[in-house]
Coordinates of C-alpha atoms in Angstrom, one line a residue:
X1 CA 60.1 2.4 25.3
X2 CA 59.8 5.7 26.9
X3 CA 62.3 6.8 29.6
X4 CA 61.9 9.4 32.3
X5 CA 64.3 12.3 32.2
X6 CA 66.9 12.4 35.0
X7 CA 65.0 15.4 36.5
X8 CA 61.6 13.5 36.6
X9 CA 63.3 10.4 37.8
X10 CA 64.9 12.3 40.7
X11 CA 61.6 13.9 41.5
X12 CA 59.8 10.6 41.5
X13 CA 62.5 9.0 43.7
X14 CA 62.2 11.9 46.1
X15 CA 58.4 11.5 46.3
X16 CA 58.9 7.8 47.1
X17 CA 61.5 8.5 49.7
X18 CA 59.2 11.1 51.3
X19 CA 56.3 8.6 51.4
X20 CA 58.6 6.0 52.9
X21 CA 59.7 8.4 55.6
X22 CA 56.1 9.2 56.5
X23 CA 55.0 5.6 56.7
X24 CA 53.8 3.9 59.9
X25 CA 56.0 1.5 61.9
X26 CA 56.1 -2.1 60.5
X27 CA 52.9 -4.0 61.4
X28 CA 53.0 -6.2 64.4
X29 CA 51.3 -9.6 63.8
X30 CA 48.4 -10.5 66.0
X31 CA 50.4 -13.4 67.4
X32 CA 53.4 -11.3 68.4
X33 CA 51.5 -8.6 70.3
X34 CA 52.5 -10.0 73.7
X35 CA 55.9 -11.6 72.8
X36 CA 59.3 -10.4 74.0
X37 CA 60.0 -9.3 70.4
X38 CA 57.3 -6.6 70.9
X39 CA 57.2 -5.9 74.6
X40 CA 60.9 -6.4 75.6
X41 CA 59.9 -8.7 78.4
X42 CA 59.3 -12.5 78.6
X43 CA 55.9 -13.2 77.2
X44 CA 53.9 -15.3 74.8
X45 CA 53.2 -15.8 71.1
X46 CA 49.4 -16.1 70.5
X47 CA 48.3 -19.2 68.7
X48 CA 44.7 -18.1 68.9
X49 CA 42.8 -15.6 71.1
X50 CA 39.5 -16.7 69.6
X51 CA 38.4 -13.1 68.9
X52 CA 37.5 -13.4 65.3
X53 CA 34.9 -15.9 66.4
X54 CA 35.9 -18.3 63.7
X55 CA 37.1 -21.9 63.6
X56 CA 40.5 -20.8 62.2
X57 CA 43.5 -20.0 64.4
X58 CA 45.5 -16.8 64.0
X59 CA 47.2 -17.2 60.6
X60 CA 49.5 -14.3 60.1
X61 CA 52.4 -16.1 61.9
X62 CA 52.7 -18.9 59.3
X63 CA 50.3 -21.3 61.1
X64 CA 47.3 -22.7 59.3
X65 CA 44.7 -24.8 61.2
X66 CA 41.2 -25.3 62.5
X67 CA 39.6 -26.0 65.9
X68 CA 37.5 -29.2 66.2
X69 CA 35.7 -31.2 68.9
X70 CA 36.1 -35.0 69.4
X71 CA 34.9 -37.8 71.6
X72 CA 34.9 -41.6 72.0
X73 CA 31.3 -41.5 70.5
X74 CA 29.9 -44.0 73.1
X75 CA 26.3 -45.0 72.3
X76 CA 23.9 -42.4 73.7
X77 CA 26.7 -39.8 74.4
X78 CA 26.5 -36.3 73.3
X79 CA 28.8 -33.4 72.8
X80 CA 28.3 -29.7 71.9
X81 CA 28.8 -27.9 69.7
X82 CA 27.7 -30.7 67.3
X83 CA 29.2 -28.9 64.2
X84 CA 32.7 -29.0 65.8
X85 CA 32.9 -25.2 65.9
X86 CA 33.8 -24.4 69.6
X87 CA 33.9 -20.6 69.6
X88 CA 31.6 -19.1 72.2
X89 CA 30.7 -15.5 72.9
X90 CA 31.0 -14.2 76.6
X91 CA 30.9 -10.4 76.0
X92 CA 28.5 -8.3 73.9
X93 CA 29.7 -5.7 71.4
X94 CA 30.0 -3.1 74.2
X95 CA 32.2 -5.3 76.3
X96 CA 29.6 -6.3 78.9
X97 CA 28.9 -9.8 80.2
X98 CA 26.1 -11.5 78.4
X99 CA 23.1 -12.0 80.7
X100 CA 22.4 -15.7 81.6
X101 CA 25.6 -16.9 80.1
X102 CA 26.9 -20.0 81.9
X103 CA 30.5 -19.0 81.1
X104 CA 31.8 -15.9 82.9
X105 CA 34.2 -13.6 81.1
X106 CA 37.9 -14.3 81.8
X107 CA 40.2 -11.7 83.4
X108 CA 41.1 -9.4 80.6
X109 CA 44.4 -7.5 80.3
X110 CA 47.4 -7.4 82.6
X111 CA 47.2 -9.5 85.7
X112 CA 49.8 -10.6 88.3
X113 CA 50.2 -13.9 86.5
X114 CA 50.0 -12.4 83.0
X115 CA 51.9 -9.1 83.0
X116 CA 52.6 -9.6 79.3
X117 CA 48.9 -9.2 78.4
X118 CA 49.2 -5.5 79.1
X119 CA 47.1 -3.6 76.6
X120 CA 44.2 -6.0 76.2
X121 CA 40.8 -4.3 76.3
X122 CA 37.3 -5.9 76.9
X123 CA 36.8 -5.9 73.1
X124 CA 39.8 -8.3 73.0
X125 CA 38.2 -10.8 75.3
X126 CA 34.7 -11.4 73.9
X127 CA 35.1 -15.0 72.7
X128 CA 36.5 -18.3 74.2
X129 CA 36.6 -21.9 73.0
X130 CA 34.1 -24.1 74.8
X131 CA 32.8 -27.7 74.6
X132 CA 30.4 -29.6 76.9
X133 CA 28.6 -33.0 76.8
X134 CA 27.7 -36.2 78.6
X135 CA 27.7 -40.0 78.5
X136 CA 31.2 -40.9 77.2
X137 CA 32.0 -44.4 78.5
X138 CA 35.4 -44.9 77.0
X139 CA 38.5 -42.6 77.0
X140 CA 36.5 -39.3 77.0
X141 CA 36.1 -36.2 74.9
X142 CA 37.7 -32.9 74.1
X143 CA 38.6 -30.2 71.6
X144 CA 41.8 -29.3 69.8
X145 CA 43.3 -27.6 66.8
X146 CA 45.9 -28.3 64.1
X147 CA 48.8 -26.0 63.6
X148 CA 49.7 -26.8 60.0
X149 CA 46.9 -28.1 57.9
X150 CA 43.1 -28.2 57.4
X151 CA 40.5 -30.5 55.9
X152 CA 42.0 -33.5 57.8
X153 CA 45.6 -32.8 56.7
X154 CA 48.0 -32.7 59.7
X155 CA 51.4 -31.5 58.7
X156 CA 54.2 -30.8 61.2
X157 CA 54.9 -27.4 62.6
X158 CA 58.3 -26.4 64.0
X159 CA 57.7 -25.2 67.5
X160 CA 61.4 -25.6 68.6
X161 CA 61.7 -21.8 69.0
X162 CA 59.3 -21.9 72.0
X163 CA 59.5 -23.3 75.5
X164 CA 56.0 -24.6 76.0
X165 CA 52.3 -23.6 75.9
X166 CA 50.2 -21.2 78.0
X167 CA 46.4 -20.8 78.1
X168 CA 43.4 -19.8 80.3
X169 CA 41.1 -22.6 81.3
X170 CA 38.0 -23.0 83.5
X171 CA 35.1 -25.5 83.8
X172 CA 33.5 -28.4 85.5
X173 CA 35.2 -31.6 84.4
X174 CA 35.5 -35.1 85.8
X175 CA 37.6 -35.0 89.0
X176 CA 38.6 -31.5 88.0
X177 CA 41.3 -32.9 85.8
X178 CA 42.0 -31.7 82.2
X179 CA 44.7 -33.3 80.1
X180 CA 46.6 -31.0 77.7
X181 CA 48.0 -33.0 74.8
X182 CA 50.7 -31.8 72.3
X183 CA 50.7 -34.1 69.3
X184 CA 53.8 -34.7 67.3
X185 CA 54.2 -36.5 63.9
X186 CA 55.2 -39.8 65.6
X187 CA 52.1 -40.1 67.8
X188 CA 49.5 -38.8 65.2
X189 CA 48.2 -41.5 62.7
X190 CA 46.8 -38.8 60.4
X191 CA 50.4 -37.4 60.1
X192 CA 51.8 -40.7 58.8
X193 CA 52.9 -39.3 55.5
X194 CA 54.7 -36.4 57.2
X195 CA 56.4 -38.8 59.6
X196 CA 57.5 -41.1 56.8
X197 CA 59.1 -38.2 55.0
X198 CA 61.0 -37.4 58.2
X199 CA 62.1 -41.0 58.7
X200 CA 63.5 -41.1 55.2
X201 CA 65.4 -38.0 56.0
X202 CA 66.8 -39.6 59.1
X203 CA 65.1 -37.0 61.4
X204 CA 63.0 -39.5 63.5
X205 CA 63.3 -43.2 64.3
X206 CA 59.8 -44.3 63.7
X207 CA 56.0 -43.7 64.1
X208 CA 53.0 -45.2 65.6
X209 CA 51.0 -48.1 64.1
X210 CA 48.3 -50.6 65.1
X211 CA 50.7 -53.0 67.0
X212 CA 50.1 -53.3 70.7
X213 CA 53.5 -51.8 71.6
X214 CA 53.3 -48.9 69.1
X215 CA 49.7 -47.7 69.4
X216 CA 48.9 -44.3 68.1
X217 CA 47.5 -41.3 69.9
X218 CA 49.8 -41.7 73.0
X219 CA 50.4 -38.0 72.8
X220 CA 52.7 -35.9 75.0
X221 CA 50.8 -34.1 77.7
X222 CA 50.2 -32.8 81.1
X223 CA 47.2 -32.9 83.5
X224 CA 46.1 -29.6 85.1
X225 CA 43.5 -29.0 87.8
X226 CA 40.7 -26.7 86.8
X227 CA 37.6 -25.3 88.4
X228 CA 34.9 -22.8 87.6
X229 CA 37.2 -19.9 88.0
X230 CA 39.4 -18.8 85.1
X231 CA 43.1 -19.8 85.7
X232 CA 46.2 -19.1 83.6
X233 CA 48.5 -22.2 83.0
X234 CA 52.1 -22.3 81.7
X235 CA 53.3 -25.8 80.8
X236 CA 56.9 -26.2 79.6
X237 CA 57.5 -28.8 76.9
X238 CA 60.3 -30.2 79.1
X239 CA 60.2 -31.8 81.6
X240 CA 56.4 -31.5 81.9
X241 CA 55.1 -33.0 78.7
X242 CA 55.1 -36.8 78.8
X243 CA 53.2 -39.6 77.0
X244 CA 50.8 -41.9 78.9
X245 CA 53.0 -45.0 78.3
X246 CA 50.4 -47.0 76.4
X247 CA 51.8 -46.7 72.9
X248 CA 54.6 -45.3 70.7
X249 CA 57.1 -43.9 71.4
X250 CA 57.1 -44.9 75.1
X251 CA 56.6 -48.6 74.4
X252 CA 57.9 -48.6 70.8
X253 CA 61.5 -48.1 71.6
X254 CA 61.5 -44.5 70.6
X255 CA 62.7 -41.3 72.3
X256 CA 60.0 -40.6 74.9
X257 CA 60.2 -36.8 74.6
X258 CA 58.1 -34.4 72.5
X259 CA 59.5 -33.7 69.1
X260 CA 59.2 -29.9 69.2
X261 CA 60.3 -29.6 65.5
X262 CA 57.4 -31.8 64.4
X263 CA 54.4 -30.6 66.4
X264 CA 51.0 -31.4 64.7
X265 CA 48.4 -30.0 67.1
X266 CA 47.2 -29.3 70.6
X267 CA 44.2 -30.9 72.4
X268 CA 42.3 -30.4 75.7
X269 CA 40.7 -33.6 76.9
X270 CA 38.6 -34.9 79.8
X271 CA 39.3 -38.6 80.4
X272 CA 37.6 -41.8 81.5
X273 CA 33.9 -42.8 81.8
X274 CA 31.2 -40.4 82.9
X275 CA 31.1 -40.9 86.7
X276 CA 27.5 -39.7 86.9
X277 CA 26.3 -42.1 84.3
X278 CA 23.8 -44.3 86.2
X279 CA 23.5 -47.0 83.4
X280 CA 19.7 -46.5 83.2
X281 CA 18.0 -46.3 79.9
X282 CA 15.2 -44.1 78.6
X283 CA 12.5 -46.7 77.8
X284 CA 11.1 -44.4 75.1
X285 CA 14.3 -43.5 73.2
X286 CA 16.5 -46.4 74.3
X287 CA 19.3 -44.1 75.2
X288 CA 21.4 -43.9 78.5
X289 CA 20.4 -41.2 80.9
X290 CA 23.0 -39.1 82.4
X291 CA 23.5 -35.4 83.5
X292 CA 25.9 -33.1 81.8
X293 CA 29.2 -34.1 83.5
X294 CA 31.7 -31.8 81.6
X295 CA 31.8 -28.3 80.4
X296 CA 35.1 -26.4 79.9
X297 CA 36.5 -23.4 78.1
X298 CA 39.9 -22.3 76.9
X299 CA 41.2 -18.9 75.9
X300 CA 44.4 -17.2 74.7
X301 CA 46.2 -20.4 73.7
X302 CA 49.9 -19.4 73.3
X303 CA 53.4 -20.6 72.8
X304 CA 55.7 -19.5 75.7
X305 CA 58.8 -17.5 75.1
X306 CA 61.8 -19.7 76.2
X307 CA 62.9 -16.9 78.5
X308 CA 59.5 -17.1 80.3
X309 CA 59.9 -20.9 80.8
X310 CA 63.5 -20.4 82.1
X311 CA 62.1 -18.1 84.8
X312 CA 59.4 -20.5 85.8
X313 CA 60.2 -22.8 88.8
X314 CA 58.6 -26.0 87.3
X315 CA 55.4 -27.6 86.1
X316 CA 52.1 -26.1 87.2

């Protein structure tokens, strides 16, 4: 095997050193652009800013997941987008509002409520996540995303380094109320395998099932009031996030507090039957008639720095 002479080796090392000295600063991940690590002030870690226009959340911070829409699928109900792909464009390529668009652009960049978004440009605010529909007669409809899995796989993600979640929201929903759910491995039936592994390790005391006292999907959440103006919300995990007390763990004897080390996903949900559903049927198609009773959008979904939560007086 050939060997470099000491002179050539030294020259090569010098060239490498010179290149290293001229290199750019380490790359800042998309998620950390507005965190205290980057800005030096209490801020947020972006989960998704929607700007790639894709179903995937930002992935360069170790999270892997997809957005989806869901509903109670009442007979005759509808929800858009039907393909479960809720990214929606509000600005054109030049940063101008799209004419005739029912969703106005959100405030972009630094605001009084969001000083940590300093540096955002209109090109960073072209997409939001949006869903709309009608006719749900059961528990409602919504949209959400997984944090550690795709294709129906819902693994846990450790969010214990954060203090809560923040997001922009606007829309026309039933009674103006939108429930924000944070799912953990105990309340999410699709995460049963992950929960079982943690039970075996002695990390959690149980998980949901089909029994009346341990029903699944009683996720930890908080209800916010939204309207047709964009608003920024900051919801601390504790003490704001709580279950609805219809299943596990509230009624299953478990610890009724979000397991931040085992978060599965985040959901935004309108609840209850459609108040404008008149019960009348279309004689031709045999489907219930009802106007569009909900239409809402979300943007800049984020984890909150713990220092930001500590400075906040309470729940929104």
